[in-house]
Coordinates of C-alpha atoms and ligand atoms in Angstrom, one line a residue:
X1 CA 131.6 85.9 117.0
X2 CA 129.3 84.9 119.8
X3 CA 125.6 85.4 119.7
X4 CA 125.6 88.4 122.1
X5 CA 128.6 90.4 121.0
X6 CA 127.4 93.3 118.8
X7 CA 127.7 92.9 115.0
X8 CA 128.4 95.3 111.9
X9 CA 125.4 93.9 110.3
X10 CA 121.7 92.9 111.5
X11 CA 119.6 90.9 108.8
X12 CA 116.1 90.8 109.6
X13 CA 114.2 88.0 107.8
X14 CA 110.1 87.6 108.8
X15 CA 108.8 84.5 108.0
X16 CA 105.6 83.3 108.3
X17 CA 105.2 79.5 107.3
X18 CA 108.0 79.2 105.4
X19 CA 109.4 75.9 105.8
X20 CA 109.3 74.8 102.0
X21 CA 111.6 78.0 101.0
X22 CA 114.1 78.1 104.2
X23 CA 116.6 75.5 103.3
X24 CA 117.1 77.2 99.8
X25 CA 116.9 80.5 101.7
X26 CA 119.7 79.9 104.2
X27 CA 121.8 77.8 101.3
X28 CA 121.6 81.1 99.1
X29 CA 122.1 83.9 102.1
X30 CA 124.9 82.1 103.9
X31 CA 127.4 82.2 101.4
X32 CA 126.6 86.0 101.2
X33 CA 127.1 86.9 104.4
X34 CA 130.2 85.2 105.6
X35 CA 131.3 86.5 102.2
X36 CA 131.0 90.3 103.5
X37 CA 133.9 90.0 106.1
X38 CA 131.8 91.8 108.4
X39 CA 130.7 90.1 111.9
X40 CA 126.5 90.0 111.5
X41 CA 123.5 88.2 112.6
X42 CA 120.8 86.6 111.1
X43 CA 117.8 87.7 112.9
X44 CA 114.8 85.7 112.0
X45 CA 111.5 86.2 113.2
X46 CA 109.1 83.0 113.3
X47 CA 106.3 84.8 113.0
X48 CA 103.6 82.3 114.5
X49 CA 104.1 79.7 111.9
X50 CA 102.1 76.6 111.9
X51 CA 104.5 74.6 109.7
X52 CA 108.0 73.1 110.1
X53 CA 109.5 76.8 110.1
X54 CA 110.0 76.4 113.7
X55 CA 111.9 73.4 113.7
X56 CA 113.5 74.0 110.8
X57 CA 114.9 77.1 111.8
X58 CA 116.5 75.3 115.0
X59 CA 117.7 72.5 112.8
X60 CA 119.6 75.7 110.5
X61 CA 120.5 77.0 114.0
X62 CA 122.8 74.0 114.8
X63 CA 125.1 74.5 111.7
X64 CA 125.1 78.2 111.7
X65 CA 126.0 79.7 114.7
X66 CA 125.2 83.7 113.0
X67 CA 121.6 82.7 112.8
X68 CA 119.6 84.1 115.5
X69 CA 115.8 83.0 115.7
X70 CA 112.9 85.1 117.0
X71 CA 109.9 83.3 117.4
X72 CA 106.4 85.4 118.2
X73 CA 103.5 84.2 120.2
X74 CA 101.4 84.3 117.3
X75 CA 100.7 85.7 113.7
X76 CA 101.2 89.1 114.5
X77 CA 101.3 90.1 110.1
X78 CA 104.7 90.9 107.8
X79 CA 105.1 94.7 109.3
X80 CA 104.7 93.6 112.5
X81 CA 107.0 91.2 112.3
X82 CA 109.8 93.5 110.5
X83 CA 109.0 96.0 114.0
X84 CA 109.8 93.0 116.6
X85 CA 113.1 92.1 114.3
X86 CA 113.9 96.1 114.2
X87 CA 113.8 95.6 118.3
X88 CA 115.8 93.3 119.0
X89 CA 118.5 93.7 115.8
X90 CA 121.6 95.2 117.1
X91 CA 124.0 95.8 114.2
X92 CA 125.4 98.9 113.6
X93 CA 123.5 98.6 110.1
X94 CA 120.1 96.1 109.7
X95 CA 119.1 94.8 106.7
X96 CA 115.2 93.7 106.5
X97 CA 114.3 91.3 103.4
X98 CA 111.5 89.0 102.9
X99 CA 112.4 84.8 103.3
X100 CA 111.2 84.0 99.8
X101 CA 114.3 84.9 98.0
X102 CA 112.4 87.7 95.9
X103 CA 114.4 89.8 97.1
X104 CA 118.0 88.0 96.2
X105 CA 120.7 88.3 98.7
X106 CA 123.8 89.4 96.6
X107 CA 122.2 93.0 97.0
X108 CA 123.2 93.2 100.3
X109 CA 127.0 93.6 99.9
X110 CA 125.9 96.5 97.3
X111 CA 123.9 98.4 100.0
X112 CA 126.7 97.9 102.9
X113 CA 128.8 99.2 100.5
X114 CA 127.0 102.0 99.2
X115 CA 125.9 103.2 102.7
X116 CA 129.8 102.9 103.7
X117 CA 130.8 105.4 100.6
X118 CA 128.2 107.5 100.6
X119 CA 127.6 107.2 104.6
X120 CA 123.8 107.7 103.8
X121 CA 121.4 106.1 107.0
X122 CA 119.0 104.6 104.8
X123 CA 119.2 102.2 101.2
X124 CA 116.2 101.3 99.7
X125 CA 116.3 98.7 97.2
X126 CA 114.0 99.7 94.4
X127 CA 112.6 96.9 92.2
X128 CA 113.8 97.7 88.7
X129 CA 111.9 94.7 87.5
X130 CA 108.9 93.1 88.2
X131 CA 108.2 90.6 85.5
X132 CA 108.4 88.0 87.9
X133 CA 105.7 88.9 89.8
X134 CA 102.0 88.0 88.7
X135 CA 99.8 90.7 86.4
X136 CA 97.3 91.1 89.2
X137 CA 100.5 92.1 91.8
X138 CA 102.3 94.4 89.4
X139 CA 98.5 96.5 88.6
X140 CA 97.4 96.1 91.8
X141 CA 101.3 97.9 93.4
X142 CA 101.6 100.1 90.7
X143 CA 97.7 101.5 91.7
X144 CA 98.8 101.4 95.2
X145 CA 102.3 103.2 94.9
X146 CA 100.7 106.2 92.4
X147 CA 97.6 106.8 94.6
X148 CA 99.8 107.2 97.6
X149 CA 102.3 109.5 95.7
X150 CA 99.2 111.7 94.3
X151 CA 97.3 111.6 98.4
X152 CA 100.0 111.7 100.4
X153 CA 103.3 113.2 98.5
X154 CA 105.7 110.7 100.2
X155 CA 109.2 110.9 100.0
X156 CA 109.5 107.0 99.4
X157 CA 110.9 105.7 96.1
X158 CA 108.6 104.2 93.7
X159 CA 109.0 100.4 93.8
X160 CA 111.1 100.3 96.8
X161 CA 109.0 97.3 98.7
X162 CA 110.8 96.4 102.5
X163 CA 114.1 95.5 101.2
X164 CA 116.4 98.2 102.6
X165 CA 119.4 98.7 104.8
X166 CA 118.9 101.2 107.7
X167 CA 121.8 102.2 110.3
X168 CA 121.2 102.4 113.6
X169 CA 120.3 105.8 114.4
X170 CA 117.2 105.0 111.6
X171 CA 116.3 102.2 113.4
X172 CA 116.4 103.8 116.9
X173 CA 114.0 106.3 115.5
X174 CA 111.5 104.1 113.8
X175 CA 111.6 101.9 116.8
X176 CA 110.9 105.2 119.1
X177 CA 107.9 105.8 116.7
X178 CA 105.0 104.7 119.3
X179 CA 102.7 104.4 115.4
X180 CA 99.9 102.2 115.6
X181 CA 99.6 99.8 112.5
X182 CA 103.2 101.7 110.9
X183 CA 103.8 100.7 107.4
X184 CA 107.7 100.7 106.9
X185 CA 108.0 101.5 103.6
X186 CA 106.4 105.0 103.8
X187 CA 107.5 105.7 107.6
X188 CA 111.3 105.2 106.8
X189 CA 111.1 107.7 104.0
X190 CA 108.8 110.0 105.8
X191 CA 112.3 110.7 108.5
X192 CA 113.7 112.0 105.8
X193 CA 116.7 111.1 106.6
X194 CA 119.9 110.8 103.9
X195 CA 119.2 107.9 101.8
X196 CA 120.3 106.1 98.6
X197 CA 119.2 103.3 96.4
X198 CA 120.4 100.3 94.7
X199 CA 118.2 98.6 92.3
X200 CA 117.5 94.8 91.8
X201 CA 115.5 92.7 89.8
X202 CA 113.1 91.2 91.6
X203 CA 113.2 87.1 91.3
X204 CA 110.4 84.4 91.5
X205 CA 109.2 83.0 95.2
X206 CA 111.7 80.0 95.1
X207 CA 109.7 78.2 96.7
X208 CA 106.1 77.9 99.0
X209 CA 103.2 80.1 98.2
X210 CA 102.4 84.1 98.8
X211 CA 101.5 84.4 102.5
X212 CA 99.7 88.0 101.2
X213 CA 96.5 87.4 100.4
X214 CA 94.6 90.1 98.7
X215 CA 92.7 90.9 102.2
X216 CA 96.2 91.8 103.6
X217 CA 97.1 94.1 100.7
X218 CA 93.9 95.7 100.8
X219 CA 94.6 96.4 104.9
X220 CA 98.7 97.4 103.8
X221 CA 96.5 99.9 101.1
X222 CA 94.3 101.2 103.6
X223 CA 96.9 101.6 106.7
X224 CA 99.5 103.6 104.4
X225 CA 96.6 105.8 103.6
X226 CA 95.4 106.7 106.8
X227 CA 98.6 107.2 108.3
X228 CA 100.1 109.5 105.6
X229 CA 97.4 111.2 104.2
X230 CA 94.2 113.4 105.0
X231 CA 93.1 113.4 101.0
X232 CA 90.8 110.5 102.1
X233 CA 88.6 112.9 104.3
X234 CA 88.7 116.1 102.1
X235 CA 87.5 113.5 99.2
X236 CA 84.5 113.5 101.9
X237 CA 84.4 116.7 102.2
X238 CA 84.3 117.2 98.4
X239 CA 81.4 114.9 97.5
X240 CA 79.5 116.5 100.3
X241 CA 80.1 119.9 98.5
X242 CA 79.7 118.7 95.0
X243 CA 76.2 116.6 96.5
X244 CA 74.9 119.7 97.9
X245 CA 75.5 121.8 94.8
X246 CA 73.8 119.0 92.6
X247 CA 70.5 118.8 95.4
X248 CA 70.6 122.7 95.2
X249 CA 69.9 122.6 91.6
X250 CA 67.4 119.7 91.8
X251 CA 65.4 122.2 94.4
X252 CA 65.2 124.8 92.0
X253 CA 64.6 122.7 89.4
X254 CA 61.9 121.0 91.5
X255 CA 60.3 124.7 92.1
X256 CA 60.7 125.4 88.8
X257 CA 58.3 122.7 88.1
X258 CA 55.9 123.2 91.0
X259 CA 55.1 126.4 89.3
X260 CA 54.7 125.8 85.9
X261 CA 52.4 122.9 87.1
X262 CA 54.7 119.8 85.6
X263 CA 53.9 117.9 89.1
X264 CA 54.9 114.1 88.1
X265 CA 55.1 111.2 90.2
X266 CA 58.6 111.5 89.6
X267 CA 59.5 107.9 90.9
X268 CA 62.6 106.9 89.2
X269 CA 64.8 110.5 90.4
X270 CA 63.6 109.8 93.3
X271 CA 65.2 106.6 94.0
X272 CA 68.0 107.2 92.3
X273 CA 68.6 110.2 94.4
X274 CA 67.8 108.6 97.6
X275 CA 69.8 105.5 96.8
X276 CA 72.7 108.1 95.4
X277 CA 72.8 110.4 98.5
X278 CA 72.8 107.2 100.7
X279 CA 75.7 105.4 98.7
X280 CA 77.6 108.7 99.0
X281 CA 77.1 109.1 103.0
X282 CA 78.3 105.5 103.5
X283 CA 81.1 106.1 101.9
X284 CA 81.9 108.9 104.4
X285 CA 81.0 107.8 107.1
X286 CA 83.4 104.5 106.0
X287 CA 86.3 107.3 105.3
X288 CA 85.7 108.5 108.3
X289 CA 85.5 105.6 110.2
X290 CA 89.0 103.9 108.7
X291 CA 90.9 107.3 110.6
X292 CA 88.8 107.3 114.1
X293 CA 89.4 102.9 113.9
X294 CA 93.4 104.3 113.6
X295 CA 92.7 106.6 117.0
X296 CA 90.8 103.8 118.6
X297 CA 93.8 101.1 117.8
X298 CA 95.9 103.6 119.2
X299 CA 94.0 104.6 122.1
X300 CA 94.5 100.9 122.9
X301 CA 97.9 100.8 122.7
X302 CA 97.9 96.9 122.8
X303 CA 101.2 95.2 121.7
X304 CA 101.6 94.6 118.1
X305 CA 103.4 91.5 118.8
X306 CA 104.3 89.0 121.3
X307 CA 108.0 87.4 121.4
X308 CA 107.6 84.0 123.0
X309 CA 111.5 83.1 122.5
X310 CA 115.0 84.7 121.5
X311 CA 117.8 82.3 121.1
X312 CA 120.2 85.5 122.2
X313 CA 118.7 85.1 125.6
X314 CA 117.6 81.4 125.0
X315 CA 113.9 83.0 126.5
X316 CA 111.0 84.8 125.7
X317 CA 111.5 88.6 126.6
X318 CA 108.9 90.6 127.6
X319 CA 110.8 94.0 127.5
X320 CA 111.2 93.8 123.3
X321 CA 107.5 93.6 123.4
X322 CA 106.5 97.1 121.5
X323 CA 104.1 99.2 123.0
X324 CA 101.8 99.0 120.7
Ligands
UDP401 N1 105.2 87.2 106.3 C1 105.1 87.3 107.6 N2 103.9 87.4 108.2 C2 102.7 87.3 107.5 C3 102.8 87.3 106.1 C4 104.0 87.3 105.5 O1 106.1 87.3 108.3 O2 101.6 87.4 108.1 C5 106.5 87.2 105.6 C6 106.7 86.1 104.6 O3 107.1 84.9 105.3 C7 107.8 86.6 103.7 C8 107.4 88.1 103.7 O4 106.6 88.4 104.8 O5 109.1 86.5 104.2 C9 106.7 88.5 102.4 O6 105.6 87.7 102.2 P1 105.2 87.1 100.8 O7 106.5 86.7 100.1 O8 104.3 86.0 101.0 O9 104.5 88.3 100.1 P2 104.5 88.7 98.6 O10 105.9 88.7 98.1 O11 103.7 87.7 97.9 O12 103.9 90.1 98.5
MG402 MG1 107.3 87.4 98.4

């Protein structure tokens, strides 16, 4: 196969200073993919790295002619660098799993195969394991994935992460989706399209340390919220009502008093209102202000990423830029 005839199968790998993992990576995913019969490409996107990842992706490149690398201009975040793989990808199906080997690549014949049988557009693979990942991560997800089922009601499977096989007409449409900030995992689902899933346990990080520090998750948290739910806001809206109710009854209680000439300094409910109606307007305010930063992102409509170079065209290529 050369580089620019179209393959069965796209994989899309992100990697972000991944050097240490890639040789064990490539050793593990190789075997697995000339194993499928199928003609594919290995679409990895160097997603601003400031390690070896770079050169060690060329040095890969030399011995394996499948693997196509991606590099962007700069650190453009996991998502983002999924949505510039998702571009450029042209299998008829595309696969998107992390470089780590946490997601273990055997899977991948499973959800060909299962897509093929079932001829379903989208297979999530759902984590039916997560001992391997640390306390913190497994309280921390399973917070995050029952808050968004209770706000928003999404149609995603619990514990499916961004391990999944899409065909092309899914990745047509999430590609079409002009979304500012779109997390994956919820706006695959959210098509609604005919889907299936194959579970895996999900293995250690063979090698090299998370690149999700907890400010990232907190930002994943927050933009999955915003963009699938309105719960946020009416929680507002509630405390607003429920405040108002409670100040009602301090007014009366406060005329109450007035009359039956119990005027006290009163210090302490003072500040403890003051402080308490103050806390509770910041807080919606700051609600309000995650959904108007979404508008203003949008309204902005800059890139989400940069591609510098694409060894299918062997230069950078301004037209797979997304806008955003
Ligand atoms: N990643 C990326 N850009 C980033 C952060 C992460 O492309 O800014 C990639 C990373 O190289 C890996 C995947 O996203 O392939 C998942 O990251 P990681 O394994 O560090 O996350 P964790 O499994 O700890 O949640
Ligand atoms: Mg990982």
């Amino acid at each position: 196969m050369t580089a620019m005839s179209v393959p069965e199968l796209s994989i899309v790998v992100p990697m972000f200073n991944e050097e240490a993992v890639l040789p064990l990576f490539a050793a593990r995913l190789r075997p697995v993919a000339d194993g499928l019969e199928t003609a594919y490409e290995v679409v990895a996107v160097d997603d601003g790295s400031s390690d070896g990842t770079a050169i060690a992706l060329q040095k890969q490149r030399r011995v394996w002619p499948q693997l196509r690398v991606v590099r962007l201009r700069a650190n453009a975040g996991h998502q983002a660098a999924i949505s510039a793989g998702l571009a450029l990808a042209t299998g008829a199906y595309v696969v998107t799993l992390d470089a780590d080997l946490q997601d273990p690549p055997e899977v991948i014949a499973e959800m060909l195969a299962v897509a093929r049988a079932e001829s379903v557009d989208v297979v999530y693979g759902v984590r039916s394991d997560r001992s391997s990942d640390s306390r913190f991560k497994r309280v921390t997800a399973r917070a995050f994935y029952r808050s968004m089922d209770a706000m928003a009601g999404t149609a995603a499977p619990r514990d499916a992460g961004d391990y999944r096989l899409m065909s092309r007409a899914t990745v047509e449409a999430v590609n079409a989706l002009p979304e500012y900030g779109r997390v994956l995992r919820f706006v695959v689902p959210a098509l609604g399209f005919p889907s299936a899933s194959v579970t895996y346990r999900r293995e250690e990080r063979a090698a090299g340390s998370s690149k999700y520090p907890f400010t990232k998750m907190l930002r994943l948290s927050i933009d999955s919220m915003t963009a699938f739910s309105l719960a946020p806001l009416r929680f507002a809206t509630l405390l607003g009502l429920v405040g108002g109710a409670a100040s009602l009854a301090l007014l009366i209680f406060a005329l109450y008093a007035r009359v039956r000439g119990h005027v006290v300094a009163g210090w302490t409910s003072t500040v403890v209102v003051v402080s308490g109606v103050g806390a509770v307007q910041l807080l919606a305010l700051g609600i309000l202000g995650e959904y108007v930063g979404r508008l203003y992102a949008a309204a902005q409509a800059r890139p989400s990423y940069y591609v510098a170079y694409d060894s299918a065209t062997g230069s950078a290529n301004p037209a797979a830029t997304r806008q955003p």
